[in-house]
Coordinates of N, CA and C in Angstrom, one line a residue:
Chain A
X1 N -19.0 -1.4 -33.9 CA -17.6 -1.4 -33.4 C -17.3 -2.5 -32.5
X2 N -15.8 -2.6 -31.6 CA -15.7 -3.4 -31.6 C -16.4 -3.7 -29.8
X3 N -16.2 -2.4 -29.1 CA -17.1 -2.4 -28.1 C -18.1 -1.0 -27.5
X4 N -18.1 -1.1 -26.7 CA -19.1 0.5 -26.2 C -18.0 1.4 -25.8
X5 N -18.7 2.2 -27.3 CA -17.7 3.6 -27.4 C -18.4 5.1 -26.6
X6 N -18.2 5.7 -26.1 CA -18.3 6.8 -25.3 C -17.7 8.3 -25.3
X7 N -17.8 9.3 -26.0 CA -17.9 10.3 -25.6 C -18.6 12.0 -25.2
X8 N -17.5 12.9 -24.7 CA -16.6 12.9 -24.9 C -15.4 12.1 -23.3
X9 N -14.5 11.8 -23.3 CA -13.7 11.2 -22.1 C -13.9 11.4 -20.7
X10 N -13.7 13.4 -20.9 CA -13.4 13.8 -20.1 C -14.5 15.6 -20.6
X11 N -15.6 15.5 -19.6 CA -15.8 17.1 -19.9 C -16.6 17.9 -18.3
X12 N -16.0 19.0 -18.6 CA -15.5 19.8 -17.7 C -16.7 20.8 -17.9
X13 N -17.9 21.7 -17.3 CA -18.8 22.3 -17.0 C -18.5 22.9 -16.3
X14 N -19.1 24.3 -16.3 CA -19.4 25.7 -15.2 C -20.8 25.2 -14.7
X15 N -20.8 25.2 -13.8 CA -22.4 25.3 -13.0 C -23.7 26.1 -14.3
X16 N -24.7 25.3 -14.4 CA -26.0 25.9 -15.2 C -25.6 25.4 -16.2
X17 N -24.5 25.1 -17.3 CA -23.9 24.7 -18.2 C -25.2 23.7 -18.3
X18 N -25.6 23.3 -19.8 CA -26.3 21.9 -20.3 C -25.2 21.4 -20.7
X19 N -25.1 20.2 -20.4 CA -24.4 18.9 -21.4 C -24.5 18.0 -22.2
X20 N -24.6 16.8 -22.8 CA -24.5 16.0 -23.4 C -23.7 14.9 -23.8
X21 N -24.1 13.9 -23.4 CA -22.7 12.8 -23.4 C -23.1 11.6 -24.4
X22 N -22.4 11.0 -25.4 CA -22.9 10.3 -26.3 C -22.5 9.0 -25.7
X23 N -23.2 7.7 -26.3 CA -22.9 6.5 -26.2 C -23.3 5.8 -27.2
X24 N -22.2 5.0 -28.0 CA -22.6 4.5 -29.1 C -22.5 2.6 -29.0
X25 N -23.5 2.4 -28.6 CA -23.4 0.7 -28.0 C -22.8 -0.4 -29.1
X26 N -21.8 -1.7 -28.7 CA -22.2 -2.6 -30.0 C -23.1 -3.1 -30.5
X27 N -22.7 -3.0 -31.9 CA -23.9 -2.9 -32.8 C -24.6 -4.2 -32.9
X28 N -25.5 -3.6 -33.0 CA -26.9 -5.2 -33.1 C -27.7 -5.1 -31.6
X29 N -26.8 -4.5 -30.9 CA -27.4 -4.6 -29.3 C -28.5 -3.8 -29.2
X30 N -29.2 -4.8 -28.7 CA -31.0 -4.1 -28.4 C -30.8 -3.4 -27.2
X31 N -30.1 -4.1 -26.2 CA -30.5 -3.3 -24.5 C -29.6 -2.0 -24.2
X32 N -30.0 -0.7 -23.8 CA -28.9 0.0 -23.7 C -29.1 0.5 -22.1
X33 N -28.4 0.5 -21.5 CA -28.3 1.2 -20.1 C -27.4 2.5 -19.8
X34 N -27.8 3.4 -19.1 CA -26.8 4.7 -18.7 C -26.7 3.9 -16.5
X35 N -25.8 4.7 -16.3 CA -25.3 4.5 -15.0 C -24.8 5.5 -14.4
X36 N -24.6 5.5 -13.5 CA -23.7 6.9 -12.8 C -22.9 6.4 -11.6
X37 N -21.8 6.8 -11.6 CA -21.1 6.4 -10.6 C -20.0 7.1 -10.1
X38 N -20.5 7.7 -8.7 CA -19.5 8.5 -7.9 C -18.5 7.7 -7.6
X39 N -17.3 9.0 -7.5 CA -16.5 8.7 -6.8 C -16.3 7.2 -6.2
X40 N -15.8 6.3 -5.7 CA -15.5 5.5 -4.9 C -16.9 5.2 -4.2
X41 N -17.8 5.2 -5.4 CA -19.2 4.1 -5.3 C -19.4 3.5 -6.9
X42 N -20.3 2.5 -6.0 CA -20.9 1.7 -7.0 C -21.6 2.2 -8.4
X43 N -21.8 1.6 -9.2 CA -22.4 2.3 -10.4 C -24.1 2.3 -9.8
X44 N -24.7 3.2 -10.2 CA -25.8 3.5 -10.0 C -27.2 3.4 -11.5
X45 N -27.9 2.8 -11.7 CA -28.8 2.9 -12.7 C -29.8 4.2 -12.7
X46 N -29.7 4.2 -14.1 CA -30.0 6.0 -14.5 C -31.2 5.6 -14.8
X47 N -31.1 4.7 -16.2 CA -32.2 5.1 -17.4 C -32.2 3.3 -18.3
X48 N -32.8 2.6 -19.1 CA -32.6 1.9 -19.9 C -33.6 2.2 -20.8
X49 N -33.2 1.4 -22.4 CA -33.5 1.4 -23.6 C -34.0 0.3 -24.4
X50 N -34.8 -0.4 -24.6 CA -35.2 -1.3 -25.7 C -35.4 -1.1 -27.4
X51 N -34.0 -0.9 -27.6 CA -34.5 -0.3 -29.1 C -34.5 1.3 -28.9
X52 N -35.3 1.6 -29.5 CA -35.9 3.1 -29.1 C -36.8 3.5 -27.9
X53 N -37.1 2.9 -27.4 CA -38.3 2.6 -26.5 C -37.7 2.9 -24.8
X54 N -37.9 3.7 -24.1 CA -37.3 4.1 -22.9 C -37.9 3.6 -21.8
X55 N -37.7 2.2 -21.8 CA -39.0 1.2 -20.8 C -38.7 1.6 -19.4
X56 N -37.3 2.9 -19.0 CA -37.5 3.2 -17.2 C -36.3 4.2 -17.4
X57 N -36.9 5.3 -16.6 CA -36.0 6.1 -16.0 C -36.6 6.3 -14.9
X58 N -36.4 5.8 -13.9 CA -36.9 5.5 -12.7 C -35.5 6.3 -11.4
X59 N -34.6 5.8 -12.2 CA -33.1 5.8 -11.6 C -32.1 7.5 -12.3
X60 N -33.4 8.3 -13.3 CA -32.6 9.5 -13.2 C -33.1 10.6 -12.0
X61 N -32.1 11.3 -11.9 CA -32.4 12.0 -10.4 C -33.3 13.1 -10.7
X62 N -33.4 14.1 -11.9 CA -34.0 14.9 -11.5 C -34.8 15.3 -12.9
X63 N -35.5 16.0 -13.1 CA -35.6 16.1 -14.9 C -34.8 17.3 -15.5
X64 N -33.8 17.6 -14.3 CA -32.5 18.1 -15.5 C -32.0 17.4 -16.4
X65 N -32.1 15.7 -16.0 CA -32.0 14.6 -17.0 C -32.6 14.0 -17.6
X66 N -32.3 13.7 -19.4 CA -33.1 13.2 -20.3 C -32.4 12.7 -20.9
X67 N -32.4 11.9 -21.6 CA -31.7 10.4 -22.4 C -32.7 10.2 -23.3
X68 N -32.1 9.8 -24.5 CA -33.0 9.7 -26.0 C -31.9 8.4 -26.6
X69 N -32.8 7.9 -27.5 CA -32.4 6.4 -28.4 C -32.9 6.9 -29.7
X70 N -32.8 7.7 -30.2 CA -33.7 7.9 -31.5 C -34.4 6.8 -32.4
X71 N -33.0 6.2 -32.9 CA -33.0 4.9 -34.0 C -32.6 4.2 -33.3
X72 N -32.5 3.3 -31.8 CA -32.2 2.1 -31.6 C -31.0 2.0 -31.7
X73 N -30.2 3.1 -32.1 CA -28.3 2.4 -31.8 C -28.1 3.8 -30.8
X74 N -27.2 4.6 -31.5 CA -26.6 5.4 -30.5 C -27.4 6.4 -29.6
X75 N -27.4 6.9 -28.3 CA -27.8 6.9 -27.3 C -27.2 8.8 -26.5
X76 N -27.9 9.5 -26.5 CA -27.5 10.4 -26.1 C -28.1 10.8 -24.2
X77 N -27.0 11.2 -23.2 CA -27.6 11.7 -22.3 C -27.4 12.8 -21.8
X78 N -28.1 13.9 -21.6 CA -28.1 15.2 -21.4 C -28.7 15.4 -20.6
X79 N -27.9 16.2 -19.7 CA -27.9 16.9 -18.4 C -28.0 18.8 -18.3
X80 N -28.8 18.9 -18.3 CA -29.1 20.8 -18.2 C -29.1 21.3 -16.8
X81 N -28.5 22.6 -16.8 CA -28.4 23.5 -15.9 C -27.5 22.5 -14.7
X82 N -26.5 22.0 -15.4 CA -25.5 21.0 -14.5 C -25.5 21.9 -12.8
X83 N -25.5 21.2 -12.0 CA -25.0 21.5 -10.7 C -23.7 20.7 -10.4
X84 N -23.1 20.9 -9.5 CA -21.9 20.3 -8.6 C -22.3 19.0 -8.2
X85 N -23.3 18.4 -7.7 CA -23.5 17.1 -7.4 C -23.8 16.2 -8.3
X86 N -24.2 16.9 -10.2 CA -23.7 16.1 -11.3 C -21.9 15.6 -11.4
X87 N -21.7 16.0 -10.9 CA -19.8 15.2 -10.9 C -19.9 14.4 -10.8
X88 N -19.3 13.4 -11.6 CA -19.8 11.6 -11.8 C -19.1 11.1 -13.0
X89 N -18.8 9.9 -13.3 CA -18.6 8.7 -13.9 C -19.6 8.5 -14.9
X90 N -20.0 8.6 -16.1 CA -21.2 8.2 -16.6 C -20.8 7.4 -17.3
X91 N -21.7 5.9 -17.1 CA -21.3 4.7 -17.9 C -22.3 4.5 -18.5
X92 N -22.3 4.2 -19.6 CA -23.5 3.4 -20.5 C -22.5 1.6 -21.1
X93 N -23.6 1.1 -21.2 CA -23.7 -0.4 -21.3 C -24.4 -0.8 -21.9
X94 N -24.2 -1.8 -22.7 CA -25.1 -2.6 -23.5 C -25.2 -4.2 -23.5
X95 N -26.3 -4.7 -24.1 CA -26.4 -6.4 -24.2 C -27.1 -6.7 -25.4
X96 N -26.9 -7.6 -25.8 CA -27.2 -7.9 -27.1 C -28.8 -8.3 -27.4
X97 N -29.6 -8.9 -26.1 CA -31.2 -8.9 -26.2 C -32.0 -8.4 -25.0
X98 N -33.0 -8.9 -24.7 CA -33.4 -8.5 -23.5 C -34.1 -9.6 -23.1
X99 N -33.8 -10.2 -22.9 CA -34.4 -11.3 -22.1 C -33.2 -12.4 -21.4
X100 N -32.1 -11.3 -20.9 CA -31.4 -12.0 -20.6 C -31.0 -13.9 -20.7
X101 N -30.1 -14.1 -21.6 CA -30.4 -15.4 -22.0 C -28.8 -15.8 -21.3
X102 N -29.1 -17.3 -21.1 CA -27.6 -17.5 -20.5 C -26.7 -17.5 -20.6
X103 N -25.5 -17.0 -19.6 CA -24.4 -16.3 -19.6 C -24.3 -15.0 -20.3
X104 N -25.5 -14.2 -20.6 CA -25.5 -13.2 -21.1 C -24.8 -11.8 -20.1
X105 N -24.5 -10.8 -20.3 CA -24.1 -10.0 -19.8 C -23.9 -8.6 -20.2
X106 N -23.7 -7.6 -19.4 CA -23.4 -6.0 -20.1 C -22.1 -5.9 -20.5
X107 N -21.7 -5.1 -21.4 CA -20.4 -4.4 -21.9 C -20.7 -3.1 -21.5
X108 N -19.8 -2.8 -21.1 CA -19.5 -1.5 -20.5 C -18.8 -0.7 -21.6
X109 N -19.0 0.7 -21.6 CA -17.6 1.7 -21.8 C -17.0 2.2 -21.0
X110 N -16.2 3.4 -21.4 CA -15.1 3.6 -20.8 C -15.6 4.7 -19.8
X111 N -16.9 5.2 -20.3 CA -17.6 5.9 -19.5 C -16.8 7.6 -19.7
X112 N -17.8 8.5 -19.5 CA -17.5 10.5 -19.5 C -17.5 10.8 -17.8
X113 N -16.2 11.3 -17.5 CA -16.0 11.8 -16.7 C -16.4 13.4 -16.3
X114 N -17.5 13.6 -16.3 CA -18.2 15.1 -15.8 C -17.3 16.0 -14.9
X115 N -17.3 17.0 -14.7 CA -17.1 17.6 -13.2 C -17.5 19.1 -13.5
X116 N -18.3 19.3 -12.8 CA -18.8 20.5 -12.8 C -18.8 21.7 -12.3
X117 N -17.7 22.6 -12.3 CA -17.1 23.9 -11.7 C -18.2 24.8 -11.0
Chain L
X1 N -37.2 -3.6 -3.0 CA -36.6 -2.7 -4.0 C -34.8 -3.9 -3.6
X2 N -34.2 -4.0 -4.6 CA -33.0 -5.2 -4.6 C -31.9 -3.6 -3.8
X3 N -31.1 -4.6 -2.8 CA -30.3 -3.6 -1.9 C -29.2 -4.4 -2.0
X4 N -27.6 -4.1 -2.0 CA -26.6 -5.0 -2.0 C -25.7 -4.6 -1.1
X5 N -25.4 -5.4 -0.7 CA -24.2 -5.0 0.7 C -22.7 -5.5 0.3
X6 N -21.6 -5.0 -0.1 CA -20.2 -6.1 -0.1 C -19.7 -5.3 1.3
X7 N -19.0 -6.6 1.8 CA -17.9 -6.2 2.6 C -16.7 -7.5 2.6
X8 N -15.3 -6.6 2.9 CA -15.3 -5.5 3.4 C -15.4 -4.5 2.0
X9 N -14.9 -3.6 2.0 CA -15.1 -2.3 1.8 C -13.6 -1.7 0.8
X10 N -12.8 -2.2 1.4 CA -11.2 -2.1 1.5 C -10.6 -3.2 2.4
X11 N -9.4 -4.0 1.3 CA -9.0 -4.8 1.5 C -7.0 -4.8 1.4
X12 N -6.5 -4.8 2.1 CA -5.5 -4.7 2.0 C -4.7 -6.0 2.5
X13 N -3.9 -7.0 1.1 CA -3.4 -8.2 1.5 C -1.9 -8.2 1.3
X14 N -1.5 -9.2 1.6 CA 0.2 -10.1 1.0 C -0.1 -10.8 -0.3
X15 N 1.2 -10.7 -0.8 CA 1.1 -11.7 -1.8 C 1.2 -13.0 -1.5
X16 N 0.2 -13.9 -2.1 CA 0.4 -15.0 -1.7 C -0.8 -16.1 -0.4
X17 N -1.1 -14.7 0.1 CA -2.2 -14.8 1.1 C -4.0 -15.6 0.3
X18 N -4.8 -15.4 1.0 CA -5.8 -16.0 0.8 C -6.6 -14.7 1.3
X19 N -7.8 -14.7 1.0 CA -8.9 -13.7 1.0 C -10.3 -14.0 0.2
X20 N -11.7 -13.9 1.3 CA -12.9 -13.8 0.6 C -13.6 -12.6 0.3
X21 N -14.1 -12.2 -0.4 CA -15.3 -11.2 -0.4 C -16.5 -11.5 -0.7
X22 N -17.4 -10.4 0.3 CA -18.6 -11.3 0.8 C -19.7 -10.0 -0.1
X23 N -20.7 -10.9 -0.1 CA -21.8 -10.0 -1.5 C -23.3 -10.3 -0.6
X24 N -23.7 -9.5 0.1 CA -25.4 -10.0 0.2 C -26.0 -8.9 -0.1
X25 N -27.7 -9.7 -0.9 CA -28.4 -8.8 -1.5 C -29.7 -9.2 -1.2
X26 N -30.6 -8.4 -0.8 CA -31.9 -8.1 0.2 C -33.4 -9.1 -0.7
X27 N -33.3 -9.0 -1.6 CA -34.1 -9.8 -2.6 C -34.3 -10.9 -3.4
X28 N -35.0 -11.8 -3.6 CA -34.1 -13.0 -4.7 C -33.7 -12.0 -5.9
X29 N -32.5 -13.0 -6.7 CA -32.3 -12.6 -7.8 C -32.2 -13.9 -8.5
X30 N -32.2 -13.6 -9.9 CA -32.0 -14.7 -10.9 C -30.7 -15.3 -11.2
X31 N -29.6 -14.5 -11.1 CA -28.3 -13.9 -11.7 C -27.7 -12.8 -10.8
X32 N -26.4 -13.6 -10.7 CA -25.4 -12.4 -10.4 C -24.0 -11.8 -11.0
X33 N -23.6 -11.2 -10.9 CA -22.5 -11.0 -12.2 C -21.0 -10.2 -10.9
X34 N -20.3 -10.6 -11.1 CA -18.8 -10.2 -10.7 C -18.3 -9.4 -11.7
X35 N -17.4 -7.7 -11.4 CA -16.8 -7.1 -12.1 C -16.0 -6.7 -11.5
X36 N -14.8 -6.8 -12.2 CA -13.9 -6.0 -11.6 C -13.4 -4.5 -12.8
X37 N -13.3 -3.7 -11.8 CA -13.1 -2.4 -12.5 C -11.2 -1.8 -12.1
X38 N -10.5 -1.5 -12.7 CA -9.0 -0.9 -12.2 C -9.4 0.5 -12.6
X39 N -8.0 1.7 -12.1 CA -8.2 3.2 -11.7 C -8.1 3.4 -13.1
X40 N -9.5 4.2 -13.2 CA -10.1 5.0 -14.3 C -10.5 4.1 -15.7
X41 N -10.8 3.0 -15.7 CA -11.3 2.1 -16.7 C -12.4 2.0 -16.4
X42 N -13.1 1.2 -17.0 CA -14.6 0.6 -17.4 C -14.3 -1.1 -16.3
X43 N -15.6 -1.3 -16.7 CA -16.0 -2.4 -15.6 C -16.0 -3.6 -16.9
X44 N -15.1 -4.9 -16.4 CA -14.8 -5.8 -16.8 C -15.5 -7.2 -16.0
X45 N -16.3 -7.9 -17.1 CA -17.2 -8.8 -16.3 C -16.4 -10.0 -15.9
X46 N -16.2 -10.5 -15.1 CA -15.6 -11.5 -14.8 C -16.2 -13.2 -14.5
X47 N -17.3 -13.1 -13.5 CA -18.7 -14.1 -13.7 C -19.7 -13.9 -13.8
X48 N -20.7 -14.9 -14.4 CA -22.2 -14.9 -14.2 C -22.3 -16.0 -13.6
X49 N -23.4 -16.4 -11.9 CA -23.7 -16.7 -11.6 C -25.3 -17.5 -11.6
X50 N -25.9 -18.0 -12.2 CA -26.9 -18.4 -12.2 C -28.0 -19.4 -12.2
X51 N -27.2 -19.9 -10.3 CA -28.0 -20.7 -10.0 C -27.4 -21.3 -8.5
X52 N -28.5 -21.6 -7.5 CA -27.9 -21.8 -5.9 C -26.9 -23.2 -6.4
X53 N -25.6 -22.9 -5.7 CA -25.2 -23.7 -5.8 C -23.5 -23.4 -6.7
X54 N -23.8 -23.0 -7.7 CA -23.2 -22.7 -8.7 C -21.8 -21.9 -8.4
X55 N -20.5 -22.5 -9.0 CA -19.0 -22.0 -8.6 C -18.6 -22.0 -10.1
X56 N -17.7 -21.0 -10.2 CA -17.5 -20.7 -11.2 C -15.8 -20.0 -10.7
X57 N -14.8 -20.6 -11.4 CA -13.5 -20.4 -11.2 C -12.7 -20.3 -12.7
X58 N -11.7 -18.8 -12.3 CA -10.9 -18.5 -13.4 C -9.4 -18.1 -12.9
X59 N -8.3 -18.6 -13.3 CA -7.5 -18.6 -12.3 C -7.3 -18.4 -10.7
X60 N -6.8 -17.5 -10.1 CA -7.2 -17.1 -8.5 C -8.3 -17.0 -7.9
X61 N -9.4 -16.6 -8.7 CA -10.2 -15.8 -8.5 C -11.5 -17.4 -8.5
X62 N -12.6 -17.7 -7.7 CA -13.2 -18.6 -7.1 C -14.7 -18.0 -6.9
X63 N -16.0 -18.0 -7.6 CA -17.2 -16.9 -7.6 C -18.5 -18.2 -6.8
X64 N -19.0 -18.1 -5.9 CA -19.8 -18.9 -5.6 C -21.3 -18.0 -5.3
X65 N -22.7 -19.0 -5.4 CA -23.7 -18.3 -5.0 C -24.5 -18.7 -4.1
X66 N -25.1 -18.8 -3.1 CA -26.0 -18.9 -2.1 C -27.4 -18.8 -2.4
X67 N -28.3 -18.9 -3.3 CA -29.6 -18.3 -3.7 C -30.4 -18.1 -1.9
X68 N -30.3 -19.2 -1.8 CA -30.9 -19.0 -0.2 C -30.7 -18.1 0.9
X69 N -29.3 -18.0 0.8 CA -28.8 -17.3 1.9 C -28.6 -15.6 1.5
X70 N -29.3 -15.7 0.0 CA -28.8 -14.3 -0.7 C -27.3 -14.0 -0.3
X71 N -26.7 -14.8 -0.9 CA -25.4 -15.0 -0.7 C -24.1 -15.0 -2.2
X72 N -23.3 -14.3 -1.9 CA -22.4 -14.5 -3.0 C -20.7 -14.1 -2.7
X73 N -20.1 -15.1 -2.7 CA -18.3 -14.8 -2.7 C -17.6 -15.3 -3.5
X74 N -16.5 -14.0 -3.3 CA -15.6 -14.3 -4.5 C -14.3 -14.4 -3.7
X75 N -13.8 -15.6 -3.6 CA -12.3 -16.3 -3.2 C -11.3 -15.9 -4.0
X76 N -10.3 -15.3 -3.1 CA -9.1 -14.8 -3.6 C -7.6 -16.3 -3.1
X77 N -7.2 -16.6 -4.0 CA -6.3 -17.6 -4.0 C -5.4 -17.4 -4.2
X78 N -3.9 -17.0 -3.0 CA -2.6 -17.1 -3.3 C -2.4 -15.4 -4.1
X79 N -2.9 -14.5 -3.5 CA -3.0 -13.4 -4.3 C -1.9 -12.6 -4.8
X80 N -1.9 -12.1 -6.1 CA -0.8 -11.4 -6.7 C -0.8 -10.2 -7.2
X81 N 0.1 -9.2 -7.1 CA -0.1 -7.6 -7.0 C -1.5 -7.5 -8.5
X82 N -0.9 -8.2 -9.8 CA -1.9 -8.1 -10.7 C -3.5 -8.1 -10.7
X83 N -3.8 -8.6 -9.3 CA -5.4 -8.4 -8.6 C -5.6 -7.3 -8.2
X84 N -4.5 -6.1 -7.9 CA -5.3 -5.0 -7.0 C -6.0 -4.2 -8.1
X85 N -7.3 -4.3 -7.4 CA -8.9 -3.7 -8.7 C -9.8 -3.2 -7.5
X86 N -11.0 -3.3 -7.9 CA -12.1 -3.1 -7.5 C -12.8 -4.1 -8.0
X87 N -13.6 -4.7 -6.7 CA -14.4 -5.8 -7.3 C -15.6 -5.3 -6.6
X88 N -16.9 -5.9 -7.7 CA -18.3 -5.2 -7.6 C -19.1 -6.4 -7.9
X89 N -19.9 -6.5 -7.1 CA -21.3 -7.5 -7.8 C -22.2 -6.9 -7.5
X90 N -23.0 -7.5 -8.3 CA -24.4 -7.2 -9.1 C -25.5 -7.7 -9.4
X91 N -26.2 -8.2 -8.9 CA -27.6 -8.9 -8.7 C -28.4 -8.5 -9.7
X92 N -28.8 -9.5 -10.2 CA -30.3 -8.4 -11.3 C -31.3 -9.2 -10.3
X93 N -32.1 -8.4 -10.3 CA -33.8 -8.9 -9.0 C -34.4 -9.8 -10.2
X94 N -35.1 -10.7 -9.6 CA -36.5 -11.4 -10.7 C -37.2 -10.1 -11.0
X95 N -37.8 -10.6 -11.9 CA -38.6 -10.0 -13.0 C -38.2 -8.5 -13.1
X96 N -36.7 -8.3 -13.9 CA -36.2 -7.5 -13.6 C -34.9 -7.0 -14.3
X97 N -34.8 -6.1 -14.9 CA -33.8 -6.3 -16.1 C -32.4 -5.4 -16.1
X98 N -32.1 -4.7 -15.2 CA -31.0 -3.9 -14.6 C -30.2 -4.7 -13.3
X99 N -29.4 -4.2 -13.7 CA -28.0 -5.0 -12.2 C -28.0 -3.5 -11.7
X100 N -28.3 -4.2 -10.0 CA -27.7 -3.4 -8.7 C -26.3 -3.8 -8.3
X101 N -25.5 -2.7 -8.3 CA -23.9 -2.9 -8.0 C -23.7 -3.1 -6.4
X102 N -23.2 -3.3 -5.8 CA -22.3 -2.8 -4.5 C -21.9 -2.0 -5.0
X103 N -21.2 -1.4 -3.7 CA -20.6 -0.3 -3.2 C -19.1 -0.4 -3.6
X104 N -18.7 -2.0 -4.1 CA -17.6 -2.0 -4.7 C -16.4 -2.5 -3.3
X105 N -15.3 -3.6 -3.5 CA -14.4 -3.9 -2.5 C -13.3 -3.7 -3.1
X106 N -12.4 -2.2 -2.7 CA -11.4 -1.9 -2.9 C -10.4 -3.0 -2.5
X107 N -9.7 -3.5 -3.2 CA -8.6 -4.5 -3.0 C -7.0 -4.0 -3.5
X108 N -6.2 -4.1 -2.7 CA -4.2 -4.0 -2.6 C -3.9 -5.0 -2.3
X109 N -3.2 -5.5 -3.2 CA -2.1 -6.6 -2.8 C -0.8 -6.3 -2.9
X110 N -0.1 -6.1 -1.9 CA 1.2 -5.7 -1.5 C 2.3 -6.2 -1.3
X111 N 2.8 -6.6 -2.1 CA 4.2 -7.6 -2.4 C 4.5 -7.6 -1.1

């Protein structure tokens, strides 16, 4: 497509609820990244992707969170037994290699707006 | 572990005025990247910086880097309501393949 597509927009949870947020990167792009970003903060690094290959989640908070690449394009991240301090911004991003080459950069989406009742 | 500091924080200008924003980040990095994000959109890249020394200008907007000083600003020139965003930078650390954001500099420009 034409850039990083994301959904769903906007999704709304009861507390304990599991979720699932899709991210579908542009295509050909090796690198994939998830983010999280509160409120009137910075985006925060969750998880990244090489292909299929889940080289760090260092940056998810708890193992209510798990993130899968199956086949190297689209990108699922799910969140179980949501609490109130999952409320967040979730952005996924992508780049076309990994070895950051010059002027290379992330594309962002539009990012899933959580909030969790 | 790469830490980033912007200030200020919130910025509230004139049109027409002049304004910097200031980026330091605790670690070398290779690369730094400028984004600005507006309310409820995605983050829009605006520079890559990579290399001491290096300025990089697109209209108003003026991106310089400090490698030394762990240093990075972005110059606001003659500013016009069409700037008020959120500007973020982003350091990726050596040997290191994720960008650390700021906390993000709320910016108004107020006719």
């Amino acid at each position: 497509g034409a850039g990083v597509s994301q959904s769903p927009r906007y999704k709304v949870a009861k507390r304990g609820q599991d979720v699932a947020l899709r991210c579908d990167p542009i295509s050909g792009h090796v690198s994939l990244f998830w983010y999280q970003q509160a409120l009137g903060q910075g985006p925060e690094f969750l998880t990244y992707f090489q292909n299929e290959a889940q080289l760090d989640k260092s940056g998810l908070p708890s193992d209510r969170f798990f993130a899968e690449r199956p086949e190297g394009s689209v990108s699922t991240l799910k969140i179980q037994r949501t609490q109130q301090e999952d409320s967040a911004v979730y952005l996924c991003a992508s780049s076309p290699s990994t070895g950051w080459a010059t002027n290379e950069k992330l594309f962002f989406g539009s990012g899933t707006q959580l909030s969790v009742l | 572990e790469l830490k980033v500091e912007q200030n200020p924080l919130f910025l509230s200008m004139q049109e027409g005025k002049n304004y910097t924003i200031y980026c330091n980040y605790s670690t070398t990095s290779d690369r730094l990247y400028w984004y600005r994000q507006d309310p409820g959109k995605s983050l829009e890249s605006l520079f890559v910086l990579l290399s001491n020394g290096a300025v990089k200008q697109e209209g108003r907007l003026m991106a310089s880097l400090d490698t030394k000083a762990r240093l990075s600003t972005l110059h606001i020139t003659a500013a016009v309501h069409d700037l008020s965003a959120t500007y973020f930078c982003a350091p990726k650390g050596d040997s290191s393949y994720k960008l650390i954001f700021g906390s993000g500099t709320r910016l108004l420009v107020r006719p």
